[in-house]
PDB file of C-alpha atoms in Angstrom:
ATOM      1  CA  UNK A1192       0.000   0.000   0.000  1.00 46.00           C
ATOM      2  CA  UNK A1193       2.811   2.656   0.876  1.00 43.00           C
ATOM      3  CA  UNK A1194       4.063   2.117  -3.123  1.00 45.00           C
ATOM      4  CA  UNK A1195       0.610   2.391  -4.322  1.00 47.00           C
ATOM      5  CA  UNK A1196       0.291   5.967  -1.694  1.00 45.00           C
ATOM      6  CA  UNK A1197       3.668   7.271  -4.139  1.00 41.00           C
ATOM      7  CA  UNK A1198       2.025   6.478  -7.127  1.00 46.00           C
ATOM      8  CA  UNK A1199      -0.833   8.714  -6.348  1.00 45.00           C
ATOM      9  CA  UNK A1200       1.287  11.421  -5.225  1.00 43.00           C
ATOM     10  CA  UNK A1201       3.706  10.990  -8.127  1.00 42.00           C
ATOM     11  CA  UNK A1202       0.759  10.370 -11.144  1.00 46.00           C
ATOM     12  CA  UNK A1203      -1.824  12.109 -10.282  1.00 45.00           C
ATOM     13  CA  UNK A1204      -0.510  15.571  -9.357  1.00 43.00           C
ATOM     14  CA  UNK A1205       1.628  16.060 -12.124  1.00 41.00           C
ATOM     15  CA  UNK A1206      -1.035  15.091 -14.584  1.00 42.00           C
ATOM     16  CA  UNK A1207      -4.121  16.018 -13.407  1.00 39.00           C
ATOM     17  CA  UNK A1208      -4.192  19.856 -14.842  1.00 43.00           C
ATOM     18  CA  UNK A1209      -3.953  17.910 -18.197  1.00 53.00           C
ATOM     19  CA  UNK A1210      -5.289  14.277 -17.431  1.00 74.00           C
ATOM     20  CA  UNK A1211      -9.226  13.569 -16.470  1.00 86.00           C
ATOM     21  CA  UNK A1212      -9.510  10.863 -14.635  1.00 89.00           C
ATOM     22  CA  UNK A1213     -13.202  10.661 -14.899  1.00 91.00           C
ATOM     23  CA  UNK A1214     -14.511  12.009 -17.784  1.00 89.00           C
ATOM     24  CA  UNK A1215     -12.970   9.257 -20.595  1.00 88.00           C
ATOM     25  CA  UNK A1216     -14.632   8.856 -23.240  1.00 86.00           C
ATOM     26  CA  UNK A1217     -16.420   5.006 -23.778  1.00 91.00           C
ATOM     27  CA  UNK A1218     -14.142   1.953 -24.526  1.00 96.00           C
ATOM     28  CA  UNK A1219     -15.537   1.994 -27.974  1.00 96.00           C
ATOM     29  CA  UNK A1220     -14.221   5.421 -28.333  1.00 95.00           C
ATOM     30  CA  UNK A1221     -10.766   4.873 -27.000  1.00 96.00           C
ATOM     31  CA  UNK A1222     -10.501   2.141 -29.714  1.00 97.00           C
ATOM     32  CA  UNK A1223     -10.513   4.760 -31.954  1.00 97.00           C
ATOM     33  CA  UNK A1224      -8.690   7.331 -30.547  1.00 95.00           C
ATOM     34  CA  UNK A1225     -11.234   9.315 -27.869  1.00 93.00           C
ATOM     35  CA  UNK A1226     -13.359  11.229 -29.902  1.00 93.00           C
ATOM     36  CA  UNK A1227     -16.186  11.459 -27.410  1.00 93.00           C
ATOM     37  CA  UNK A1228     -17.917  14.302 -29.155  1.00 96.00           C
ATOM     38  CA  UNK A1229     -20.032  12.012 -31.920  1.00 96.00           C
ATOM     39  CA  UNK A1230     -20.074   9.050 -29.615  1.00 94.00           C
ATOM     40  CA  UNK A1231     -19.513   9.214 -25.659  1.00 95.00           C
ATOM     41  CA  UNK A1232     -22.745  10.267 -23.909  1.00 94.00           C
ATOM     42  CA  UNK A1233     -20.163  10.847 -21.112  1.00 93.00           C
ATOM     43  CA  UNK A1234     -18.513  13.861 -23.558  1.00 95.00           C
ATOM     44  CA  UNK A1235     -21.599  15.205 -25.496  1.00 97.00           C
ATOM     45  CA  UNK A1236     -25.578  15.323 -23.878  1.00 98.00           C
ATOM     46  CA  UNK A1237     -26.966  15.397 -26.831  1.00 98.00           C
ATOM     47  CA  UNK A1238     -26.206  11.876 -27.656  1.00 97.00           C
ATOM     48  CA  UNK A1239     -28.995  10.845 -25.273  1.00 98.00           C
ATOM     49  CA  UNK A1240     -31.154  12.357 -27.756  1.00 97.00           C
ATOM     50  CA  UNK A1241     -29.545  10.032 -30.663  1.00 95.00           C
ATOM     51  CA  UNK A1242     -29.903   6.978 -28.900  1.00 94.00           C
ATOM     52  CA  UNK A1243     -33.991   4.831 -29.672  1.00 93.00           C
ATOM     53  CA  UNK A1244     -33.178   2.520 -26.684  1.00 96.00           C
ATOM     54  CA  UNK A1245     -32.766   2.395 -23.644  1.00 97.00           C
ATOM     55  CA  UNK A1246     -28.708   1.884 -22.545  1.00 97.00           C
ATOM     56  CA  UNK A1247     -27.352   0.302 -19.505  1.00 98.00           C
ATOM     57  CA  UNK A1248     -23.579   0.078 -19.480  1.00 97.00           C
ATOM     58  CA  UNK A1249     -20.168  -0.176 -17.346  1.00 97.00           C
ATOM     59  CA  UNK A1250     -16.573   0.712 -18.204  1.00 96.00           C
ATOM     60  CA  UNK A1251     -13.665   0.226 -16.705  1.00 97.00           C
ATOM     61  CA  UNK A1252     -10.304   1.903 -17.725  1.00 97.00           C
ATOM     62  CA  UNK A1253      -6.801   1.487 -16.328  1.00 95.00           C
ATOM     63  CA  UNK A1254      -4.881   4.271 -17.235  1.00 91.00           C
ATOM     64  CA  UNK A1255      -1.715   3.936 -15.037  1.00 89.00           C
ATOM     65  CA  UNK A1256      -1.396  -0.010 -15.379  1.00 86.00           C
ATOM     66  CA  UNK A1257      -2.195  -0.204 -11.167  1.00 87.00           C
ATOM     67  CA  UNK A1258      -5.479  -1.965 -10.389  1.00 81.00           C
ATOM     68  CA  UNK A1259      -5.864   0.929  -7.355  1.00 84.00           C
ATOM     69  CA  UNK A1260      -5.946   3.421  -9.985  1.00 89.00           C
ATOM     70  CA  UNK A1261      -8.553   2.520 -12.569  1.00 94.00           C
ATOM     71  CA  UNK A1262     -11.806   3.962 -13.068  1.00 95.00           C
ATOM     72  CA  UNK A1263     -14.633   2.779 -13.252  1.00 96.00           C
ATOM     73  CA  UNK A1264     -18.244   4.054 -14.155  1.00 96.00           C
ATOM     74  CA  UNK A1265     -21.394   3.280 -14.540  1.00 97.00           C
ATOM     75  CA  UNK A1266     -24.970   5.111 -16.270  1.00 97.00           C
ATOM     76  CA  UNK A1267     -28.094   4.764 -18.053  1.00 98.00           C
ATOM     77  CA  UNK A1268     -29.408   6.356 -20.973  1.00 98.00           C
ATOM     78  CA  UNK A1269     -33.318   7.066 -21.112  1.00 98.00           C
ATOM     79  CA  UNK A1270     -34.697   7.959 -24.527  1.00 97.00           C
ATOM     80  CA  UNK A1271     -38.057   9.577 -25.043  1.00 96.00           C
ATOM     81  CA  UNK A1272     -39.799  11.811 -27.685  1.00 93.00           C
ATOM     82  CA  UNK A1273     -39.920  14.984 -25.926  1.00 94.00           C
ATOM     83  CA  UNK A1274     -36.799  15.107 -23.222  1.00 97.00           C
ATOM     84  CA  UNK A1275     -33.905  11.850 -23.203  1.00 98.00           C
ATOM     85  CA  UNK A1276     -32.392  11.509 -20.157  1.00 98.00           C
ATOM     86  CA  UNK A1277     -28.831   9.930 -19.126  1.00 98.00           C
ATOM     87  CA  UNK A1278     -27.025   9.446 -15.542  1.00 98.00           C
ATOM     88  CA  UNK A1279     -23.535   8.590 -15.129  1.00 97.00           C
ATOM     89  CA  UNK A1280     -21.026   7.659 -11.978  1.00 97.00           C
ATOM     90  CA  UNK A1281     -17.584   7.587 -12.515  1.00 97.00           C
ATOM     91  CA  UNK A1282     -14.891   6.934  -9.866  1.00 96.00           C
ATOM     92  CA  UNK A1283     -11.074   7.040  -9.703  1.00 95.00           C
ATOM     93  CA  UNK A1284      -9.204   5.837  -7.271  1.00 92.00           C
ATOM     94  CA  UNK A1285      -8.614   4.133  -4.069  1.00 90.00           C
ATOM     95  CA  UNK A1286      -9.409   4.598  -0.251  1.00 87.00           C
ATOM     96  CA  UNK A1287      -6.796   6.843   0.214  1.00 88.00           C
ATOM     97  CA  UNK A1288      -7.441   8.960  -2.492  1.00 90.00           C
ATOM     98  CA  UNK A1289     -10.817   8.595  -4.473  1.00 93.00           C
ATOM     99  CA  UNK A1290     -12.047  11.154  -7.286  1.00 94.00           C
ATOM    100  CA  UNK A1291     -15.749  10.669  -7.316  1.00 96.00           C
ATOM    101  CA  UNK A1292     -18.953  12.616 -10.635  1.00 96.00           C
ATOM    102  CA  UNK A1293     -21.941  12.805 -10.580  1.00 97.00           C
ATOM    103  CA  UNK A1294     -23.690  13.431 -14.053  1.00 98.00           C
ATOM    104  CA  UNK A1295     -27.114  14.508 -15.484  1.00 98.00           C
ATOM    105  CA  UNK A1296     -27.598  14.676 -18.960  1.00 98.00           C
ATOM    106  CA  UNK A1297     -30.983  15.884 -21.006  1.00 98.00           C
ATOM    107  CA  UNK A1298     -31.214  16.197 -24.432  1.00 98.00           C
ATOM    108  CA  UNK A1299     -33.778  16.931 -26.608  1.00 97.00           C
ATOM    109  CA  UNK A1300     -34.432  16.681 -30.578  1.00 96.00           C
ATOM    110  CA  UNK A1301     -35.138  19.644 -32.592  1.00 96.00           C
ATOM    111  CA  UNK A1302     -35.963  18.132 -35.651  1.00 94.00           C
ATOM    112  CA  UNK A1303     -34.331  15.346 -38.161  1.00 92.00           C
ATOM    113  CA  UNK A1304     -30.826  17.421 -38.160  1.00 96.00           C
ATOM    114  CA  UNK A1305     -30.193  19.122 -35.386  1.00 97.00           C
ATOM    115  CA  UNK A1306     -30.028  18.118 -31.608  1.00 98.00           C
ATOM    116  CA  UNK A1307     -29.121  19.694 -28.358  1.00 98.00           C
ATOM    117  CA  UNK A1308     -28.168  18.271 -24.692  1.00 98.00           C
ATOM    118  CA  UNK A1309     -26.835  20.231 -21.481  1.00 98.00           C
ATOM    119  CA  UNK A1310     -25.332  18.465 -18.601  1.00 98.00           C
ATOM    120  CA  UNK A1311     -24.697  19.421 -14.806  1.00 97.00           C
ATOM    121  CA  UNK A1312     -21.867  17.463 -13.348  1.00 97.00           C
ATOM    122  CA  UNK A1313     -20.850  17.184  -9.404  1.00 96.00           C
ATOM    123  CA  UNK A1314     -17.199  16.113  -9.003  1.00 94.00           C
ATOM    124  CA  UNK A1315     -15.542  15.786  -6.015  1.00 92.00           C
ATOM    125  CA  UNK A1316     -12.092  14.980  -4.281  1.00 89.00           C
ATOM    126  CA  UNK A1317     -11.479  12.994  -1.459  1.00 89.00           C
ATOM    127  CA  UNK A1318      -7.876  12.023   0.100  1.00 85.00           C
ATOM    128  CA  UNK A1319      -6.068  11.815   3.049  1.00 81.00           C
ATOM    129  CA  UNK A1320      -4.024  14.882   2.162  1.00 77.00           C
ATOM    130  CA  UNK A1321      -6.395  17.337   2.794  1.00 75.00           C
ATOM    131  CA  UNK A1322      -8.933  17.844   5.660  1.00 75.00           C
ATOM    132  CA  UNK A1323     -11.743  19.334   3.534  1.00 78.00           C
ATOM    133  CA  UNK A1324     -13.319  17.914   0.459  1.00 84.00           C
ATOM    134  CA  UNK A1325     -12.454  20.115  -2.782  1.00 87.00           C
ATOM    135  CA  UNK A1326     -15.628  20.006  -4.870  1.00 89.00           C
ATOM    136  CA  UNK A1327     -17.182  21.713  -8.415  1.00 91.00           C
ATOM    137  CA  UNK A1328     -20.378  21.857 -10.553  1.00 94.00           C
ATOM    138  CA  UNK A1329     -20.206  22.480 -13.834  1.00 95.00           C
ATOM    139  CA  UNK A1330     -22.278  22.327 -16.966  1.00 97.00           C
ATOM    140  CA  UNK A1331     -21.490  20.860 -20.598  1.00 97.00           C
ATOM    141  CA  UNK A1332     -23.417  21.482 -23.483  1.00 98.00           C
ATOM    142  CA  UNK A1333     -23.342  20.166 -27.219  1.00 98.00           C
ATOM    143  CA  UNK A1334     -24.902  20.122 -30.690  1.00 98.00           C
ATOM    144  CA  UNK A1335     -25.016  17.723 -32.970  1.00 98.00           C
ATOM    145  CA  UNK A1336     -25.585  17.995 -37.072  1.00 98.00           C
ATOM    146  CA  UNK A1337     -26.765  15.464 -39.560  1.00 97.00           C
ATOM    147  CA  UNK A1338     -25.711  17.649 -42.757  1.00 96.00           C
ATOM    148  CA  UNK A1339     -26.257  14.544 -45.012  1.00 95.00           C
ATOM    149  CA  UNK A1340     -27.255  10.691 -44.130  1.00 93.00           C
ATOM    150  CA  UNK A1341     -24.631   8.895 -42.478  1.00 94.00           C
ATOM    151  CA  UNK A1342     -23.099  12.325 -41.441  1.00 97.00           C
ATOM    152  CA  UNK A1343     -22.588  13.380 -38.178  1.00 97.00           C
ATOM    153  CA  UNK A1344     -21.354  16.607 -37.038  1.00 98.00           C
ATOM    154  CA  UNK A1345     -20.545  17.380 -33.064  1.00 98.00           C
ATOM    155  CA  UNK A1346     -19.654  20.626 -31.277  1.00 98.00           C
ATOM    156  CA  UNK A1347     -19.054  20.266 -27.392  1.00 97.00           C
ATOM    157  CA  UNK A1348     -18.023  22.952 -24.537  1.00 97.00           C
ATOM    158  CA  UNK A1349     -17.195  21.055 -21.798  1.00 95.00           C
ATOM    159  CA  UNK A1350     -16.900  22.392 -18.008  1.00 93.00           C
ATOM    160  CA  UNK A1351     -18.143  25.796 -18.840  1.00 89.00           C
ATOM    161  CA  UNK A1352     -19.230  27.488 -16.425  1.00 90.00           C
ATOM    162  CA  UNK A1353     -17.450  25.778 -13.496  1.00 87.00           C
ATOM    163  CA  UNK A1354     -17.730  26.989  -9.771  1.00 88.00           C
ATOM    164  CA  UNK A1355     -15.188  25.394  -7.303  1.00 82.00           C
ATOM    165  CA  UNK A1356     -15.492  24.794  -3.841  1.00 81.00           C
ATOM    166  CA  UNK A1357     -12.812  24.680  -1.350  1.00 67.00           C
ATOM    167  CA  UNK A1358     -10.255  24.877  -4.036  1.00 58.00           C
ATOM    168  CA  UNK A1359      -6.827  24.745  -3.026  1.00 55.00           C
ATOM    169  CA  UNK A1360      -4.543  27.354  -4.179  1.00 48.00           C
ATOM    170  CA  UNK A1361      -1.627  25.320  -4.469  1.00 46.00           C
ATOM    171  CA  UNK A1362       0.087  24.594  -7.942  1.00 46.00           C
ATOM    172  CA  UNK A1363      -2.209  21.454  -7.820  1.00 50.00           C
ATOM    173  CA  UNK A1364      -5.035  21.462  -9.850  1.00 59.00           C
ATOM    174  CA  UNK A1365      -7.915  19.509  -8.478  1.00 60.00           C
ATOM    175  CA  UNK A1366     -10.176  19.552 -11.694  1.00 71.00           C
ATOM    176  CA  UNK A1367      -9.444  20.056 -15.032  1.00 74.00           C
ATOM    177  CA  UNK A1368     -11.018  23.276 -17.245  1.00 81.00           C
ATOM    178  CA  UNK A1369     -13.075  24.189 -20.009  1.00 88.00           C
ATOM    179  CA  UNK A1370     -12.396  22.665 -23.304  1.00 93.00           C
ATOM    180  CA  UNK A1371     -14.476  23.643 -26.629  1.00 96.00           C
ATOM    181  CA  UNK A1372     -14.371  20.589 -29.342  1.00 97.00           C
ATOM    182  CA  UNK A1373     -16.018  19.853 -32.512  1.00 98.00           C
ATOM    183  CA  UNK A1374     -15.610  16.336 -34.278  1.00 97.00           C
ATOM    184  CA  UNK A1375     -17.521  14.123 -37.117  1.00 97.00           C
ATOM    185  CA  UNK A1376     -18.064  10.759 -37.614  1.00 97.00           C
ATOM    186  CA  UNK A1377     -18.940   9.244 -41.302  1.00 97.00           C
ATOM    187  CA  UNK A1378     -20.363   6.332 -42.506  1.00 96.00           C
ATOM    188  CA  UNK A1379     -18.273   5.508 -45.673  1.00 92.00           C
ATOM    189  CA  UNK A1380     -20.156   2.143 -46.231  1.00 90.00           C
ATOM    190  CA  UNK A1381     -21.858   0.170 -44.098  1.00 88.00           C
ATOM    191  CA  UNK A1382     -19.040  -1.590 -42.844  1.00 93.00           C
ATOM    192  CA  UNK A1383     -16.428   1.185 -42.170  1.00 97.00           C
ATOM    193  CA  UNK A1384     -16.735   4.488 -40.278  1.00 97.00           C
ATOM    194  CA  UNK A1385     -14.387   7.329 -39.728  1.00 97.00           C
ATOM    195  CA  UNK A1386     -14.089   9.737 -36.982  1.00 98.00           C
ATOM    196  CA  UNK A1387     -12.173  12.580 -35.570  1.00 97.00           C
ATOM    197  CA  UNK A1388     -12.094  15.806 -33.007  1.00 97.00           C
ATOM    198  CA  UNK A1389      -9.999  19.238 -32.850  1.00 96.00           C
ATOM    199  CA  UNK A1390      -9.738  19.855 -29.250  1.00 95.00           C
ATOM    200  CA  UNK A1391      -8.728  23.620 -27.590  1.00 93.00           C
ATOM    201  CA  UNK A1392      -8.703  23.602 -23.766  1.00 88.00           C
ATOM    202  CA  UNK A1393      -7.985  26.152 -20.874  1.00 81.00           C
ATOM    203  CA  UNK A1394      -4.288  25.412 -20.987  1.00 77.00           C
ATOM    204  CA  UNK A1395      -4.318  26.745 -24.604  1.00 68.00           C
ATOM    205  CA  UNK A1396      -3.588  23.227 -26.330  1.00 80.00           C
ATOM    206  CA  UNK A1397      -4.175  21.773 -29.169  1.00 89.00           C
ATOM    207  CA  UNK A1398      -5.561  17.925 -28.920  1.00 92.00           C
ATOM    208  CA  UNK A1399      -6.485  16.256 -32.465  1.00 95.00           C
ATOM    209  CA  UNK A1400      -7.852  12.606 -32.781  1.00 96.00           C
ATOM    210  CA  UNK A1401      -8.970  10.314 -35.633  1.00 97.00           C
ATOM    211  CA  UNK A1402      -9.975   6.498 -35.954  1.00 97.00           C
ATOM    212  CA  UNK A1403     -11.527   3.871 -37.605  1.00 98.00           C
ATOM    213  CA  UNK A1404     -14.307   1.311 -37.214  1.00 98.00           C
ATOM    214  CA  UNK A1405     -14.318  -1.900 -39.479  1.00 97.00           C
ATOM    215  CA  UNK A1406     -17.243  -4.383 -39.174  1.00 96.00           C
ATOM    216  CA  UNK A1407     -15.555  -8.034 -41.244  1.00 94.00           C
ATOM    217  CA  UNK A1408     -18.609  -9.520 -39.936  1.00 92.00           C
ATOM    218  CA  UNK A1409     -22.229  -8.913 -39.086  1.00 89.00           C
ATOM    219  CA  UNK A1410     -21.524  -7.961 -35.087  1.00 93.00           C
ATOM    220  CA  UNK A1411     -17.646  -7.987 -34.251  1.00 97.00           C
ATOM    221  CA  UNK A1412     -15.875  -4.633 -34.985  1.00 97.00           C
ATOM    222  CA  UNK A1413     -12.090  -4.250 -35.519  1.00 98.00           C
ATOM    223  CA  UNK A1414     -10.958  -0.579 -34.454  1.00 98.00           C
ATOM    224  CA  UNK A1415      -7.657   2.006 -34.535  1.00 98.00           C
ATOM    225  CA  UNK A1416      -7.015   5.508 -33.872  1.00 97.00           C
ATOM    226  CA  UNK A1417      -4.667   7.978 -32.480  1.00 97.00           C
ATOM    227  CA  UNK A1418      -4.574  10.370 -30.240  1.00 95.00           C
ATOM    228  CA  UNK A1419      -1.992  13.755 -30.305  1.00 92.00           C
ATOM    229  CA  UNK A1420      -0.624  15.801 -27.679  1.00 85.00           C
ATOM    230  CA  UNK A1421       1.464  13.137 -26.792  1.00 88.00           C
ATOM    231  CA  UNK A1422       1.150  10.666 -29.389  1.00 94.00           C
ATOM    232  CA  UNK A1423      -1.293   7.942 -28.139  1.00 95.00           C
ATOM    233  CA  UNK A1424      -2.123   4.787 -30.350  1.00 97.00           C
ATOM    234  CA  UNK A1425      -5.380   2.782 -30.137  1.00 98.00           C
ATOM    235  CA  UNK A1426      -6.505  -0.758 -30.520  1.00 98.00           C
ATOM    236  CA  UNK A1427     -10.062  -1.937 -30.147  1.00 98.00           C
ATOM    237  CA  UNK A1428     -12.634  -4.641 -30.794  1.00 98.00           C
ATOM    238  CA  UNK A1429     -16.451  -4.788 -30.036  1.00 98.00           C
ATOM    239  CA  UNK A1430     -18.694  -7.681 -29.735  1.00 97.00           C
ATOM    240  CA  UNK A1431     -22.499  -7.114 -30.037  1.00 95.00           C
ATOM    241  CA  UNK A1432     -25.337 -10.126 -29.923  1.00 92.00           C
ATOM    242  CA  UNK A1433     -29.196  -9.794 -28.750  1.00 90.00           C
ATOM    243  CA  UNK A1434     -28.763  -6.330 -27.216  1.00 92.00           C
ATOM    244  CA  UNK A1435     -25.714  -7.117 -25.245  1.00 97.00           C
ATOM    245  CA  UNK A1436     -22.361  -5.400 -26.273  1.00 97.00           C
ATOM    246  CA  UNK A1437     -18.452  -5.840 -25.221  1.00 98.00           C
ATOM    247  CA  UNK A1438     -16.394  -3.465 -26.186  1.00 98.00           C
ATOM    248  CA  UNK A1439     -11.961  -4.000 -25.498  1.00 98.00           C
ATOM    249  CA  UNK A1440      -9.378  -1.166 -26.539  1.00 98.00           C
ATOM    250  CA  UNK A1441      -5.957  -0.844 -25.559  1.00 97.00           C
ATOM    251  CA  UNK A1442      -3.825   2.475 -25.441  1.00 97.00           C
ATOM    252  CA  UNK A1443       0.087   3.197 -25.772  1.00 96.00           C
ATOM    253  CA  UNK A1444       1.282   6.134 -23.892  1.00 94.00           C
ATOM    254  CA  UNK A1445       4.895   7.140 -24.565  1.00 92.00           C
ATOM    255  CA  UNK A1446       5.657   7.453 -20.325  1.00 90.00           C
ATOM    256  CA  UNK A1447       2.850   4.875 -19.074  1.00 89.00           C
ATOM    257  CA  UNK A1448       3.310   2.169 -21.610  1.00 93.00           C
ATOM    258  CA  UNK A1449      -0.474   0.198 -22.126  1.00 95.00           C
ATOM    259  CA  UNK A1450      -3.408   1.244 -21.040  1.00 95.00           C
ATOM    260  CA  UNK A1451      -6.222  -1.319 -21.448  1.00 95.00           C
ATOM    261  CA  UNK A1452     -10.170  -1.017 -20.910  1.00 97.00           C
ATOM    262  CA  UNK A1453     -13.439  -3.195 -21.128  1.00 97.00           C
ATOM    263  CA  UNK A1454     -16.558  -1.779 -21.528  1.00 97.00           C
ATOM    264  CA  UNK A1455     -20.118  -3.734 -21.417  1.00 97.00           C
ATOM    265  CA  UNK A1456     -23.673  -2.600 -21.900  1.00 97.00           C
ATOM    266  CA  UNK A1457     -27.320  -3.740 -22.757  1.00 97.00           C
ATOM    267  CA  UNK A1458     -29.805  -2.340 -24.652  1.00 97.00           C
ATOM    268  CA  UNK A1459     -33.181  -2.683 -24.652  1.00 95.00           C
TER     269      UNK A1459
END
């Protein structure tokens, strides 16, 4: 446990003004590099408005390659005609030092092209560090496009506005800031879709992403994407039969080494 205790206070301060520990996009979406803005209900609230049933679903992620460190979430996506719904609960973490959100997502369909989603999100800090609890609410919002069939156009501010509470004013950052990101996804042909997202965030960078999904049969998927700003590659594959779904992806970080993740969900 005391190496585990230096990990946190090696990893996670240094990285966390640039790193979210929560918010990652589905496994699906790492597969392909992270674009979360045409495809993570996590990223973008108005996916709940895409989606015609109703999603339960689990991921877990381990980022650092230490079982202590992995997250692991959980939510539920609630379609309906005049207001979808979607909950999420993501946590990071161990005993001794646990990040914890809270997420409620509504969107809402304008007509056959457009849609629109806000979110509210609670997150929350919790370690042995620090005698009070840093917390912050925040709100996302996002709109999607469907220019043309099999088209799908995203725009995303995330963490805008943002209150903290009982933020610390040392150099470490308990939560990360806003970020404004727009991305696509396109259907080539039936079997093979494309994706990517231009990121800009508080800390004035740059983050680009693209990917591919290839179906070689009716329900397995074959994925691969990258990631800039570092350099991240992506491997994925997906498994869907009778409304259940399993999603793997792996990720190569220049400093970490691999990342892996597992994802499952029902629909219905």
């Amino acid at each position: 446990m005391k190496s585990i205790s230096l990990l946190v206070l090696f990893f996670v301060p240094i990285n966390i003004h640039a790193v979210d520990n929560l918010r990652i996009p589905d496994i699906r979406c790492l597969g392909m590099g992270g674009n979360g803005v045409t495809q993570s209900v996590l990223f973008n609230p108005a996916l709940v408005a895409l989606h015609t049933d109703k999603v339960l679903y689990s991921e877990y992620f381990n980022r650092y390659g230490v079982k202590e460190l992995g997250t692991m979430g959980v939510g539920f996506v609630y379609p309906n005609p005049l207001l979808s719904a979607g909950v999420d609960i993501s946590s990071f973490g161990y005993d001794q030092y646990r990040e914890t959100l809270f997420r409620l997502s509504v969107g809402k369909r304008l007509n056959d092209r457009w849609r629109i989603g806000i979110s509210f999100q609670y997150k929350m800090l919790q370690t042995e560090l620090w005698e009070e609890v840093p917390k912050q609410l925040s709100t996302d919002v996002g709109i999607l496009f469907t220019p043309v069939d099999k088209l799908l156009i995203g725009v995303l501010i995330m963490n805008f506005p943002a209150i903290a509470i009982h933020k610390y004013t040392a150099e470490i950052k308990c939560f990360t800031g806003y970020s404004v990101q727009i991305g696509f996804q396109w259907e080539i042909i039936n079997s093979l879709l494309i994706v990517g997202t231009i990121e800009s965030n508080k800390e004035h960078t740059w983050i680009g992403n693209a990917g591919i999904e290839y179906a070689p049969f009716k329900n397995f998927r074959i994925r691969a994407g990258v990631q800039t700003t570092p350099l991240l590659p992506a491997l994925g594959i997906g498994y869907r039969l009778a409304g259940f779904a399993v999603d793997v992806a792996t990720v190569y970080h220049p400093v970490l080494g691999v990342s892996t993740g597992l994802g499952l969900s029902y629909s219905f």
